[in-house]
């Protein structure tokens, strides 16, 4: 039994950034019960770290997405392979790449539908994760496909890029929708 | 190269949660059991290779240093292996090299994992938080933001495979789930022993298309350890050691979108070829007596049949339909129950499967014994879209001469190769 319930909950809530009522529910037995001294004791805990992460050499890819609604790949100056995800050098030729703008359309090479997501994506299920081949790129990129009916997803499906209104400079700034459909921003 | 044998195996049961044990307490239990099984003292161990996957599961970075202390191995050499789901198998691979190189005579490989101490307070369950901890293994810039899960990572190559070959069907995958849950009923350490029907599997809730609930392995907590020894020590400790006669390790392109053929488990194909070559196995379907494959998801087991040349491309589904991989078939797969039936305590899993393979070839596997098991394959897969594979061949070799009478069990570093 926890003697000063209010103080314990307040401390726990500040520590792990979870509302007190949810913590109270999870720790009901420890708070209200009388577990044996030797019974396993659980504690609220968190591993947390914030970043000011640098995209390094591929910074332009995300600035173009965020500021200009443009999707760029990178083309090897030696073999001409167009990489997406982009990279500033080619791991086959060990030569530098140069930026090239890619097309708006893509083809679904493979996909899956996630019905049970992580904490971050819990509110978004079900959603489609796919590898798509973007017009002008030689590799596939993983991206979400937004569909009115999740069962529409299929290999070979033609899709087109759609940009989010509020763009932050990350992969969440765009997704794909069926090439022949009209979809509002989600 | 020195020959390498498995002379001891110990494992805790795999469970959804070991609330009464920390990761180092679980590791201690497995180490103790493995040492007892080998008949040696901890002081005789030359060094320890740890297999531990996810720091966030353990709530601890560098958990191996605390285990090494806790199990009384202080000042002995140690290294940790972390290769996603392939961690256990890759840890055995590294332990194998320590002995094959002639550097040590006795090496312990110890795999351990917690998974369900993390907890999502809004949902009142650990799973969404466990998935989140795994998702940090996907590329943080390009893959993590799409909400890729471990199941999705396996589903992507599988859907492409189904699109090309029309196989495996959902029914064939369900048959694998039925088999592995059933096999687990013969394994006292298994987390999910169950008698299911194909309809039970097909009717269970969709997790990640095309995987239903029973197509998935479960998150497990547990620890497993094997004691590896050089030939001279192994012969002195056991009349009937299990030999690791082939090893292979391959890491495919992590961005699966760069691969030449997304429908193939190419790292398994490469690791398998290397292990087969080393063990002089030319026709695996005929020469293998059983396999412990990495059935994180049913479809992965079927694609692995193909990658390991147990059948041709697109033919994997037929092996389960024809009963070949059942306990009564010509090549039982996952007599332990595998990840689906026994469980997936990530760092421990490949070590457990290696230990299970040793029990099989030594004829010590109890109710799950495959008749006349002499040669087995062990596979560990990990990383984005099955990037990593560790493959091992575990064999019984009939003794030709008399064993060393004098017991030699000093695992200390040798003076020279």
JSON list of N, CA, C and O in Angstrom, two decimals, chain A residues 5-6 27 32-33 58 60 91 102 104 110 148:
[
{"chain": "A", "resi": 5, "resn": "UNK", "atom": "N", "xyz": [-0.90, 8.62, -1.39]},
{"chain": "A", "resi": 5, "resn": "UNK", "atom": "CA", "xyz": [-1.35, 8.32, -2.73]},
{"chain": "A", "resi": 5, "resn": "UNK", "atom": "C", "xyz": [-1.24, 9.53, -3.66]},
{"chain": "A", "resi": 5, "resn": "UNK", "atom": "O", "xyz": [-0.75, 9.43, -4.79]},
{"chain": "A", "resi": 6, "resn": "UNK", "atom": "N", "xyz": [-1.69, 10.71, -3.21]},
{"chain": "A", "resi": 6, "resn": "UNK", "atom": "CA", "xyz": [-1.72, 11.90, -4.06]},
{"chain": "A", "resi": 6, "resn": "UNK", "atom": "C", "xyz": [-0.30, 12.32, -4.48]},
{"chain": "A", "resi": 6, "resn": "UNK", "atom": "O", "xyz": [-0.05, 12.61, -5.63]},
{"chain": "A", "resi": 27, "resn": "UNK", "atom": "N", "xyz": [-1.72, 0.96, -11.45]},
{"chain": "A", "resi": 27, "resn": "UNK", "atom": "CA", "xyz": [-1.07, 0.57, -10.20]},
{"chain": "A", "resi": 27, "resn": "UNK", "atom": "C", "xyz": [-2.06, 0.36, -9.06]},
{"chain": "A", "resi": 27, "resn": "UNK", "atom": "O", "xyz": [-1.71, 0.49, -7.89]},
{"chain": "A", "resi": 32, "resn": "UNK", "atom": "N", "xyz": [-3.78, 0.42, -3.57]},
{"chain": "A", "resi": 32, "resn": "UNK", "atom": "CA", "xyz": [-4.87, 0.11, -2.64]},
{"chain": "A", "resi": 32, "resn": "UNK", "atom": "C", "xyz": [-4.72, -1.23, -1.93]},
{"chain": "A", "resi": 32, "resn": "UNK", "atom": "O", "xyz": [-5.29, -1.44, -0.86]},
{"chain": "A", "resi": 33, "resn": "UNK", "atom": "N", "xyz": [-3.96, -2.14, -2.56]},
{"chain": "A", "resi": 33, "resn": "UNK", "atom": "CA", "xyz": [-3.89, -3.49, -2.01]},
{"chain": "A", "resi": 33, "resn": "UNK", "atom": "C", "xyz": [-2.83, -3.63, -0.94]},
{"chain": "A", "resi": 33, "resn": "UNK", "atom": "O", "xyz": [-2.23, -2.64, -0.50]},
{"chain": "A", "resi": 58, "resn": "UNK", "atom": "N", "xyz": [21.70, 14.97, -46.98]},
{"chain": "A", "resi": 58, "resn": "UNK", "atom": "CA", "xyz": [20.41, 14.85, -47.69]},
{"chain": "A", "resi": 58, "resn": "UNK", "atom": "C", "xyz": [19.41, 15.92, -47.24]},
{"chain": "A", "resi": 58, "resn": "UNK", "atom": "O", "xyz": [18.22, 15.81, -47.48]},
{"chain": "A", "resi": 60, "resn": "UNK", "atom": "N", "xyz": [18.70, 18.76, -48.43]},
{"chain": "A", "resi": 60, "resn": "UNK", "atom": "CA", "xyz": [17.93, 19.36, -49.52]},
{"chain": "A", "resi": 60, "resn": "UNK", "atom": "C", "xyz": [16.66, 18.56, -49.82]},
{"chain": "A", "resi": 60, "resn": "UNK", "atom": "O", "xyz": [15.62, 19.16, -50.16]},
{"chain": "A", "resi": 91, "resn": "UNK", "atom": "N", "xyz": [26.78, 3.55, -53.42]},
{"chain": "A", "resi": 91, "resn": "UNK", "atom": "CA", "xyz": [27.53, 2.49, -52.74]},
{"chain": "A", "resi": 91, "resn": "UNK", "atom": "C", "xyz": [28.00, 1.41, -53.69]},
{"chain": "A", "resi": 91, "resn": "UNK", "atom": "O", "xyz": [28.68, 0.47, -53.30]},
{"chain": "A", "resi": 102, "resn": "UNK", "atom": "N", "xyz": [11.96, 14.01, -59.22]},
{"chain": "A", "resi": 102, "resn": "UNK", "atom": "CA", "xyz": [11.26, 12.79, -59.62]},
{"chain": "A", "resi": 102, "resn": "UNK", "atom": "C", "xyz": [9.81, 13.11, -59.98]},
{"chain": "A", "resi": 102, "resn": "UNK", "atom": "O", "xyz": [9.29, 14.18, -59.64]},
{"chain": "A", "resi": 104, "resn": "UNK", "atom": "N", "xyz": [5.52, 12.56, -60.31]},
{"chain": "A", "resi": 104, "resn": "UNK", "atom": "CA", "xyz": [4.45, 12.54, -59.31]},
{"chain": "A", "resi": 104, "resn": "UNK", "atom": "C", "xyz": [3.83, 11.16, -59.15]},
{"chain": "A", "resi": 104, "resn": "UNK", "atom": "O", "xyz": [3.18, 10.87, -58.15]},
{"chain": "A", "resi": 110, "resn": "UNK", "atom": "N", "xyz": [4.95, -3.77, -53.61]},
{"chain": "A", "resi": 110, "resn": "UNK", "atom": "CA", "xyz": [4.36, -4.65, -52.60]},
{"chain": "A", "resi": 110, "resn": "UNK", "atom": "C", "xyz": [3.81, -3.78, -51.48]},
{"chain": "A", "resi": 110, "resn": "UNK", "atom": "O", "xyz": [4.17, -2.60, -51.36]},
{"chain": "A", "resi": 148, "resn": "UNK", "atom": "N", "xyz": [-9.71, 5.09, -49.80]},
{"chain": "A", "resi": 148, "resn": "UNK", "atom": "CA", "xyz": [-11.04, 5.21, -49.19]},
{"chain": "A", "resi": 148, "resn": "UNK", "atom": "C", "xyz": [-11.45, 3.86, -48.61]},
{"chain": "A", "resi": 148, "resn": "UNK", "atom": "O", "xyz": [-12.06, 3.78, -47.56]}
]
